[in-house]
Short mmCIF file of C-alpha atoms in Angstrom, two decimals:
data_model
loop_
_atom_site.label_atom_id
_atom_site.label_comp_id
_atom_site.label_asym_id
_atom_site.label_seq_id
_atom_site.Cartn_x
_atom_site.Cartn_y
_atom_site.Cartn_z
CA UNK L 12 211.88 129.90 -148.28
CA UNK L 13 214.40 130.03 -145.43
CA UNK L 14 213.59 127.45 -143.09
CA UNK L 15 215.47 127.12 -139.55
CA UNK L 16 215.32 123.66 -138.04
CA UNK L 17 216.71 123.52 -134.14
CA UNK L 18 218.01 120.10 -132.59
CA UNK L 19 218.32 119.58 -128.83
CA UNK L 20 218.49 116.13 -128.40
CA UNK L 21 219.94 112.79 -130.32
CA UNK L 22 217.11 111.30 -131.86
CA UNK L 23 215.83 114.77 -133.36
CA UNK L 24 218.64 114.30 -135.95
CA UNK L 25 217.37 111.18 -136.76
CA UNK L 26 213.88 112.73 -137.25
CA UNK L 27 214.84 115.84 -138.86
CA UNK L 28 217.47 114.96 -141.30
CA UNK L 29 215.58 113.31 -144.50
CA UNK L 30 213.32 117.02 -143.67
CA UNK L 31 216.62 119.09 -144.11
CA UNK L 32 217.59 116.87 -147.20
CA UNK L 33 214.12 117.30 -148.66
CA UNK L 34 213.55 120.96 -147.96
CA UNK L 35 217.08 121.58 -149.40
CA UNK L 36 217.01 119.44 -152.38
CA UNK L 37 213.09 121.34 -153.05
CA UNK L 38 215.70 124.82 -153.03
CA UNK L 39 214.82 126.09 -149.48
CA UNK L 40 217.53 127.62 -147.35
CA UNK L 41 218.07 126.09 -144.01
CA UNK L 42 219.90 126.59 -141.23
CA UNK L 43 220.37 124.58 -138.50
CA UNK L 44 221.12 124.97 -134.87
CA UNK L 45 221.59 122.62 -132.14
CA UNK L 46 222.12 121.80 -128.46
CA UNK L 47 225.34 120.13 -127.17
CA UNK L 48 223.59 117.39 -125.48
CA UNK L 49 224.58 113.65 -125.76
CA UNK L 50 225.50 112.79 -128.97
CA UNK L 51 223.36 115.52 -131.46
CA UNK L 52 226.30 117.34 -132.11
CA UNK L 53 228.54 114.26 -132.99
CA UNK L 54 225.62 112.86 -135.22
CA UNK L 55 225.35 115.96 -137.27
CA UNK L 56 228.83 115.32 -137.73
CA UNK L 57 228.01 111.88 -139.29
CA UNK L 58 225.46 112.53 -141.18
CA UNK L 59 227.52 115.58 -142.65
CA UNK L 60 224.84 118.39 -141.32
CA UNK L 61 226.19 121.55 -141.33
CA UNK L 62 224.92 123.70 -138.01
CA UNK L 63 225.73 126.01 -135.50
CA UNK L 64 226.31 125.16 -132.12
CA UNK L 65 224.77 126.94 -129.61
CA UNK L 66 223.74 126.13 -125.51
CA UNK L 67 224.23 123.44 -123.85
CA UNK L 68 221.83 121.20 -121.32
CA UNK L 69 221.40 122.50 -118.02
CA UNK L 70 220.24 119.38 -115.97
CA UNK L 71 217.52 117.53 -114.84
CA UNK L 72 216.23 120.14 -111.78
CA UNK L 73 213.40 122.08 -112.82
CA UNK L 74 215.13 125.56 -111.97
CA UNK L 75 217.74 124.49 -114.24
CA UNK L 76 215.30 123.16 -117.21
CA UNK L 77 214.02 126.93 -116.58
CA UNK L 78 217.42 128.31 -116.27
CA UNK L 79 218.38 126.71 -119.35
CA UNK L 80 215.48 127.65 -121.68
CA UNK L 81 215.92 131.25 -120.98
CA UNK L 82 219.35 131.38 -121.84
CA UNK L 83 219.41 128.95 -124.90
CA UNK L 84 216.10 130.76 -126.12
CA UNK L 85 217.75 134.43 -125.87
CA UNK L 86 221.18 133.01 -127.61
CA UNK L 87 219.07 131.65 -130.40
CA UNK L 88 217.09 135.44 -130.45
CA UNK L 89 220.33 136.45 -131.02
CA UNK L 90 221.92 134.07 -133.47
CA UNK L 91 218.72 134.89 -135.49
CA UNK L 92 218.97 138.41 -135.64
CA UNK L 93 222.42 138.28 -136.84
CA UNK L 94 221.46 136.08 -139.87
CA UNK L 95 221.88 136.74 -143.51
CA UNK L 96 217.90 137.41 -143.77
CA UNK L 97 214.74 136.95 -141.32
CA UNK L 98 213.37 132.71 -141.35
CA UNK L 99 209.89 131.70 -143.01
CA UNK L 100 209.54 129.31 -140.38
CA UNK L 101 210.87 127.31 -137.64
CA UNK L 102 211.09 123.65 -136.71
CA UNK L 103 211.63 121.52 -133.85
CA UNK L 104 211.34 117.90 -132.15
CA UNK L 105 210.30 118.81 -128.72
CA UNK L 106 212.46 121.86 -128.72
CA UNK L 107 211.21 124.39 -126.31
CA UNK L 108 213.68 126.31 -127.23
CA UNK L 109 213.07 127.19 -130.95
CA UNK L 110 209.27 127.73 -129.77
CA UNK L 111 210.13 130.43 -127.27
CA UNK L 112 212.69 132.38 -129.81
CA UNK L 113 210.25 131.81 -132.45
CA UNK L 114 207.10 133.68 -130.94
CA UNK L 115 209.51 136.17 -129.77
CA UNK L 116 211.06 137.29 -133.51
CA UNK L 117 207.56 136.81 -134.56
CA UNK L 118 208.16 133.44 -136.85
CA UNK L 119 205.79 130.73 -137.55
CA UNK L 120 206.98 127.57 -135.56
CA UNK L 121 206.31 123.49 -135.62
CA UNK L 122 207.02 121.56 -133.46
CA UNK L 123 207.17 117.27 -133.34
CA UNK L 124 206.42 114.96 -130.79
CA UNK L 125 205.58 111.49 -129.68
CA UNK L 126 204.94 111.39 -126.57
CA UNK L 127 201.97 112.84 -124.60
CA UNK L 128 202.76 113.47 -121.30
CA UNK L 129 205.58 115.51 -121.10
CA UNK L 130 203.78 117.86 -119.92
CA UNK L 131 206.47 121.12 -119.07
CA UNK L 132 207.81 120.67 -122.51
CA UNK L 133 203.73 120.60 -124.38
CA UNK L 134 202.66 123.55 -122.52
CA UNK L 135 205.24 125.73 -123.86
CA UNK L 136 205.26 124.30 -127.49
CA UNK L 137 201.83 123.30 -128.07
CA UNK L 138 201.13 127.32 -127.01
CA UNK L 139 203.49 129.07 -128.96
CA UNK L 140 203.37 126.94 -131.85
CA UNK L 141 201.59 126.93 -135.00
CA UNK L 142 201.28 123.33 -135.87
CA UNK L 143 201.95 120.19 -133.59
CA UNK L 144 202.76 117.16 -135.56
CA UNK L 145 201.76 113.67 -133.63
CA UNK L 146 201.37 110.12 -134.85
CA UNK L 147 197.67 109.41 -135.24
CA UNK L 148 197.61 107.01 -132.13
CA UNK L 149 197.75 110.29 -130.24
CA UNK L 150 194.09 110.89 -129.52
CA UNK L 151 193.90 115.02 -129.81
CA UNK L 152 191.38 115.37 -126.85
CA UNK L 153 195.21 114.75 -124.86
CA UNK L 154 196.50 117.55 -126.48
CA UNK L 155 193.95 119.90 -125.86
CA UNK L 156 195.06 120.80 -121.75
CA UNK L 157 198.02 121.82 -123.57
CA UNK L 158 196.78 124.58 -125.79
CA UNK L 159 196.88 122.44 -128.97
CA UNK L 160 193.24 122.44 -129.92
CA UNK L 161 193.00 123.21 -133.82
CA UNK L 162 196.72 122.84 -134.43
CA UNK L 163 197.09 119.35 -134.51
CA UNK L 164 198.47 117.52 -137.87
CA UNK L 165 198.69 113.61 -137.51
CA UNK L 166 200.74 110.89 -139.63
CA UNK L 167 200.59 107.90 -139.65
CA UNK L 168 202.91 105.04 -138.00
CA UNK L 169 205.66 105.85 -136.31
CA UNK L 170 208.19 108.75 -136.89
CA UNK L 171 210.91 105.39 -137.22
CA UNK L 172 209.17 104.66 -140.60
CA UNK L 173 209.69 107.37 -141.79
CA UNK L 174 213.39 108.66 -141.15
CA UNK L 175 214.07 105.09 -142.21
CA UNK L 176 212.43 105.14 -145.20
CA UNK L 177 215.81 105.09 -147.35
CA UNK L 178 217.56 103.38 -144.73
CA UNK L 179 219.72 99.69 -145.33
CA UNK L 180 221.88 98.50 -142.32
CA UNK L 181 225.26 98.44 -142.60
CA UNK L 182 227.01 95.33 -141.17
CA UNK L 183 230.43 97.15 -140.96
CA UNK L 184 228.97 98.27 -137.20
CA UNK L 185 229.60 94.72 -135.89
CA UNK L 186 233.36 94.57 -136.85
CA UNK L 187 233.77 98.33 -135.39
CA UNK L 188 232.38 97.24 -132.45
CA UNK L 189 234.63 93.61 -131.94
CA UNK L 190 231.35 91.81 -132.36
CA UNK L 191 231.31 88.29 -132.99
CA UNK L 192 228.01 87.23 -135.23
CA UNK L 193 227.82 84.16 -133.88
CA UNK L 194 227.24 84.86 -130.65
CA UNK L 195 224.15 86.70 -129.43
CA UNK L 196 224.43 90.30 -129.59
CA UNK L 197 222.12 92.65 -127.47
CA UNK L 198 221.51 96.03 -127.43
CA UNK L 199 220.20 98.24 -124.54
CA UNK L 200 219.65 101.54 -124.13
CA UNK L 201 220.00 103.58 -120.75
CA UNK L 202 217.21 105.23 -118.81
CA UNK L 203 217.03 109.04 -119.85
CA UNK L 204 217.87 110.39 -116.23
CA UNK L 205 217.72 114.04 -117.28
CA UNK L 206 214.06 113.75 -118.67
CA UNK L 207 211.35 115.04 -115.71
CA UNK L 208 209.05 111.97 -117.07
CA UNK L 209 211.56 109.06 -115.71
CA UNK L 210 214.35 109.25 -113.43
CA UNK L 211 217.00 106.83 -113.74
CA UNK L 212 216.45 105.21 -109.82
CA UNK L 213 215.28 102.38 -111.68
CA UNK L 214 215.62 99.05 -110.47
CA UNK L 215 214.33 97.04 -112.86
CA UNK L 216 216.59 98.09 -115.26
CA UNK L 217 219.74 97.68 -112.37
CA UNK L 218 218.92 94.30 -112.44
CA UNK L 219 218.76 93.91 -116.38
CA UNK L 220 222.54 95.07 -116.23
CA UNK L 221 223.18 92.25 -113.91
CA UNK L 222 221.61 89.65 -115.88
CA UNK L 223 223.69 90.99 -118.92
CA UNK L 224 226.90 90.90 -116.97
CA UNK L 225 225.98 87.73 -116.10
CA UNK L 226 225.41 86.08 -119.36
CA UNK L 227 228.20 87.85 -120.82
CA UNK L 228 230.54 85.99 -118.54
CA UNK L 229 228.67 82.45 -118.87
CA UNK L 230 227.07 82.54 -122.10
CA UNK L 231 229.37 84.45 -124.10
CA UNK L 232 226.37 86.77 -124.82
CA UNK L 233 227.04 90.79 -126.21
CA UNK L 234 225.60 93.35 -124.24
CA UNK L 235 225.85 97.15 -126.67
CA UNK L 236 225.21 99.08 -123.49
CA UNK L 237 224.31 102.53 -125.55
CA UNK L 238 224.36 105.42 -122.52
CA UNK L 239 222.49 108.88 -122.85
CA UNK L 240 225.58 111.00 -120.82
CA UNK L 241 228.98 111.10 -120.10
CA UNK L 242 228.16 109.82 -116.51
CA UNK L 243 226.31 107.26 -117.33
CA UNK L 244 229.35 106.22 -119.75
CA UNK L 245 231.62 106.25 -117.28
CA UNK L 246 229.83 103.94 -114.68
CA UNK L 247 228.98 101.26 -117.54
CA UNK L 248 232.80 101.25 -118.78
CA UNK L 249 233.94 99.80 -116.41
CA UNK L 250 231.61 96.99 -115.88
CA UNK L 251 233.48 93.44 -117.14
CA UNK L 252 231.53 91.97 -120.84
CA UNK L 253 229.88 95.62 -121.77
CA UNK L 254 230.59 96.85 -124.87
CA UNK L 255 230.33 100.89 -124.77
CA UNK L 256 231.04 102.90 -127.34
CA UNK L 257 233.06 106.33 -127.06
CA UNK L 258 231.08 108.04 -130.12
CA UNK L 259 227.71 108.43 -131.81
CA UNK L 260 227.98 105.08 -133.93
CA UNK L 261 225.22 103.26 -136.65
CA UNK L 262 222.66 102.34 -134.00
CA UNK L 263 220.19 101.37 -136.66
CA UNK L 264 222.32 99.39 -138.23
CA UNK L 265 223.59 97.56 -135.05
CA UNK L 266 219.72 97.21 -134.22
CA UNK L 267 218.62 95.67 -137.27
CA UNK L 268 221.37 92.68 -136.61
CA UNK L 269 221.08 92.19 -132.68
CA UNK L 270 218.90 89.44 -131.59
CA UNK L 271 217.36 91.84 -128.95
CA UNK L 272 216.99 95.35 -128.04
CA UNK L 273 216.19 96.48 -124.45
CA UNK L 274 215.60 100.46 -124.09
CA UNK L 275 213.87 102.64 -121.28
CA UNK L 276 213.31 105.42 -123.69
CA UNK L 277 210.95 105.35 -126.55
CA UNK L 278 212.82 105.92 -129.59
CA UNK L 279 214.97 102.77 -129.80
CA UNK L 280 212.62 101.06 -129.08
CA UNK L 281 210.56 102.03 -132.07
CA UNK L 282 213.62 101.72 -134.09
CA UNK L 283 213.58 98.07 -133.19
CA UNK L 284 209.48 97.64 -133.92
CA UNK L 285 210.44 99.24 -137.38
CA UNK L 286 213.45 97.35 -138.45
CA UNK L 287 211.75 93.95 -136.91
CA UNK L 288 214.22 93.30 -134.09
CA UNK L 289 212.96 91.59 -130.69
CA UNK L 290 212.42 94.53 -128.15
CA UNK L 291 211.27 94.92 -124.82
CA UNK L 292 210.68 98.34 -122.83
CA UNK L 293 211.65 98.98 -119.30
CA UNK L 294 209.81 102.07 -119.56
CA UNK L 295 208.54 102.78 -116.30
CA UNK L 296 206.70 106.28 -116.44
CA UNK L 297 203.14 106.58 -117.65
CA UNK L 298 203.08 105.02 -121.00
CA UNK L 299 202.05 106.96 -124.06
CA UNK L 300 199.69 106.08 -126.65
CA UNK L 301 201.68 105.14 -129.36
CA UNK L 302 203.05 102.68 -126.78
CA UNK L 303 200.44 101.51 -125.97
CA UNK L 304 199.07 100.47 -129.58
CA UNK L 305 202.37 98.69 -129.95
CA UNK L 306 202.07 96.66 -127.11
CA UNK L 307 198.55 95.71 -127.77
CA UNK L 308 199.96 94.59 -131.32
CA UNK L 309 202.44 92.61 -129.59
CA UNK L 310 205.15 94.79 -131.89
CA UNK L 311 206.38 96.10 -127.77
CA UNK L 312 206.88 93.49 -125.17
CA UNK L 313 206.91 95.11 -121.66
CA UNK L 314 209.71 93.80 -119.47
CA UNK L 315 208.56 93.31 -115.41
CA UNK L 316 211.34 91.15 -114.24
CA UNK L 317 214.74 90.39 -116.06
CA UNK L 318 214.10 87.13 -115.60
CA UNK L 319 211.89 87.10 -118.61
CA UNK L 320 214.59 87.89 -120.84
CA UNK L 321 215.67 84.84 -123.60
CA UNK L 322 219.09 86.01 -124.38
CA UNK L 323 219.98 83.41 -126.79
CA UNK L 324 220.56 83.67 -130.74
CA UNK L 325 217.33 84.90 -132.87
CA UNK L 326 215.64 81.78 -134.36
CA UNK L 327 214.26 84.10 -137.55
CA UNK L 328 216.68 85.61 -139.83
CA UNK L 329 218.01 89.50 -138.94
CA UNK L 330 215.56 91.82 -139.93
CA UNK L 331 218.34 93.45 -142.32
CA UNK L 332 217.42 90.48 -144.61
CA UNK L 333 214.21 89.42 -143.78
CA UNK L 334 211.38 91.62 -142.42
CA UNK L 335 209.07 93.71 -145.48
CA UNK L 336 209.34 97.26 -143.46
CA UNK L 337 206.80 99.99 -143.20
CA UNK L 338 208.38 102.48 -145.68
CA UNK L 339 206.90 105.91 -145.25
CA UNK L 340 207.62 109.08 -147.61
CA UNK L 341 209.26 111.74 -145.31
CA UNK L 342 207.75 114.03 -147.63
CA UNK L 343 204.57 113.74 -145.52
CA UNK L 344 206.25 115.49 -142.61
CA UNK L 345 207.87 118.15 -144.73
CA UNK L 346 204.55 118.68 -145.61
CA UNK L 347 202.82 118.85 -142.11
CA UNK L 348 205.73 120.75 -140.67
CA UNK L 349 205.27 123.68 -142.89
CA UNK L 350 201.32 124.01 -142.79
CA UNK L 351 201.85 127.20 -140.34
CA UNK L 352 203.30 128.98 -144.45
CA UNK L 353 201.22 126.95 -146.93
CA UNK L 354 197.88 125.89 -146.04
#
């Protein structure tokens, strides 16, 4: 089977790469394309992923989120056509994208997501696709507004479980990134400012940075101030005590051995639930329902005032040594992905 999986964002290499390792090692053909956005294209370079670039992200307007899926959609039409033979199928986290090209070569398409209301992004892919694969906290009734009545294939946990499934942390992060284990090291992750769900005027997690800087001068405390954009980059470089890195580096690993993770988006955070690491959310958009089952768990702590925030050494042991994971088999997505070609 020829199988072509597009990536547009960071965390859909995450996702998607124990599917390309499966689907290849089971003697399918894939090709991959992605989006030069953040750091996709430099993680595909880490994780050895051979691809084709193609497009690049537009910005956060809505004329330019429209300007941008035409143009990316018709270059992947073309990149297609000019392939070795026609795709089986195509695959996607989110990617609007691959959905649109898809339906127009006439190719079965599935698409991944956890998160509910993003709705511009759902009502193109949950249309045009054939299958929609959610988490099972995701009640389908959600989906339906979207066009994704009947389509809907569930797993179980979180997507985290199961792209870390074969995954051990690596402490060799800490010394690449002059951290000291002794001291408390914490991890945050920037608002996604491009995403139409959140916008990045967010002043709850403003003053998070200053209670970092803060405690990085007094305390001696860490802050791993992980940015989404070169912008964003930029404007936390030069802030005194941040540690920023230049490149796409082990976040899992650095997760697993912080003593806290702070993140506005939803995917580190979920790393963190998964690996066992303290996290809080400063989420501030309408929260989805995977979210929300995590919070009522008390696996998700919602942040309200940065006060809250106990920045000192963990009192457990790092989850890297201590915490028995959720393991899922990643073979269970392969398996929902390609319904649309063999149910």
């Amino acid at each position: 089977m020829r199988v072509w999986v597009d990536l547009t964002n960071s965390p859909h290499v995450l996702v998607l790469r124990p599917v390309i390792d499966l689907l290849r090692a089971d003697g399918h053909d894939v090709c991959v394309t992605a989006r030069d956005f953040a750091q996709t294209l430099q993680l595909l370079d880490r994780f050895g992923i051979e691809h084709t670039a193609i497009g690049r992200h537009r910005g956060e307007r809505l004329p330019d989120k429209a300007l941008g899926l035409a143009s990316r959609s018709a270059a992947l039409v073309r990149w297609a056509r000019r392939a070795a033979a026609p795709f089986d199928i195509a695959l996607g986290h989110g990617s609007n994208d691959v959905s649109v090209a898809s339906r127009l070569l006439r190719i079965p398409c599935s698409t991944m997501f956890d998160y509910e209301w993003a709705a511009v992004q759902h009502h193109v892919n949950c249309r045009l696709c054939q299958a929609v694969v959610v988490p099972d906290a995701i009640p389908p009734q959600r989906l339906d507004r979207y066009g994704a009545r009947g389509k809907v294939r569930a797993y179980e946990g979180l997507k985290e479980e199961y792209y870390l499934a074969d995954f051990e942390p690596d402490p060799a992060v800490l010394g690449q990134l002059g951290l000291d284990a002794r001291r408390a090291i914490v991890v945050v992750r920037t608002p996604p400012e491009v995403s139409l769900y959140h916008r990045f005027a967010n002043d709850l997690f403003a003053s998070v940075l200053q209670r970092l800087r803060e405690a990085a001068e007094r305390e001696g405390v860490q802050p791993v101030v992980l940015p989404r954009t070169a912008d964003q980059r930029e404007q936390l470089r030069a802030v005194p005590g941040f540690v920023v890195p230049e490149r796409a580096i082990d976040a899992q690993s650095l997760i697993a051995y912080a003593d806290l993770v702070i993140s506005a988006g939803g995917t580190m955070n979920r790393e963190a639930v998964a690996l066992g690491t303290p996290v809080y959310t400063t989420f501030e958009g309408r929260l989805g329902a995977l979210d929300e089952r995590l919070l009522a768990q008390g696996r998700l702590r919602k942040l309200t005032d940065a006060s809250q925030l106990q920045l000192g050494k963990r009192t457990d042991e790092p989850a890297a040594t201590t915490v028995a994971r959720a393991r899922r088999d990643p073979r269970r997505l392969v398996a929902l992905l390609l319904a649309p070609v063999t149910a």
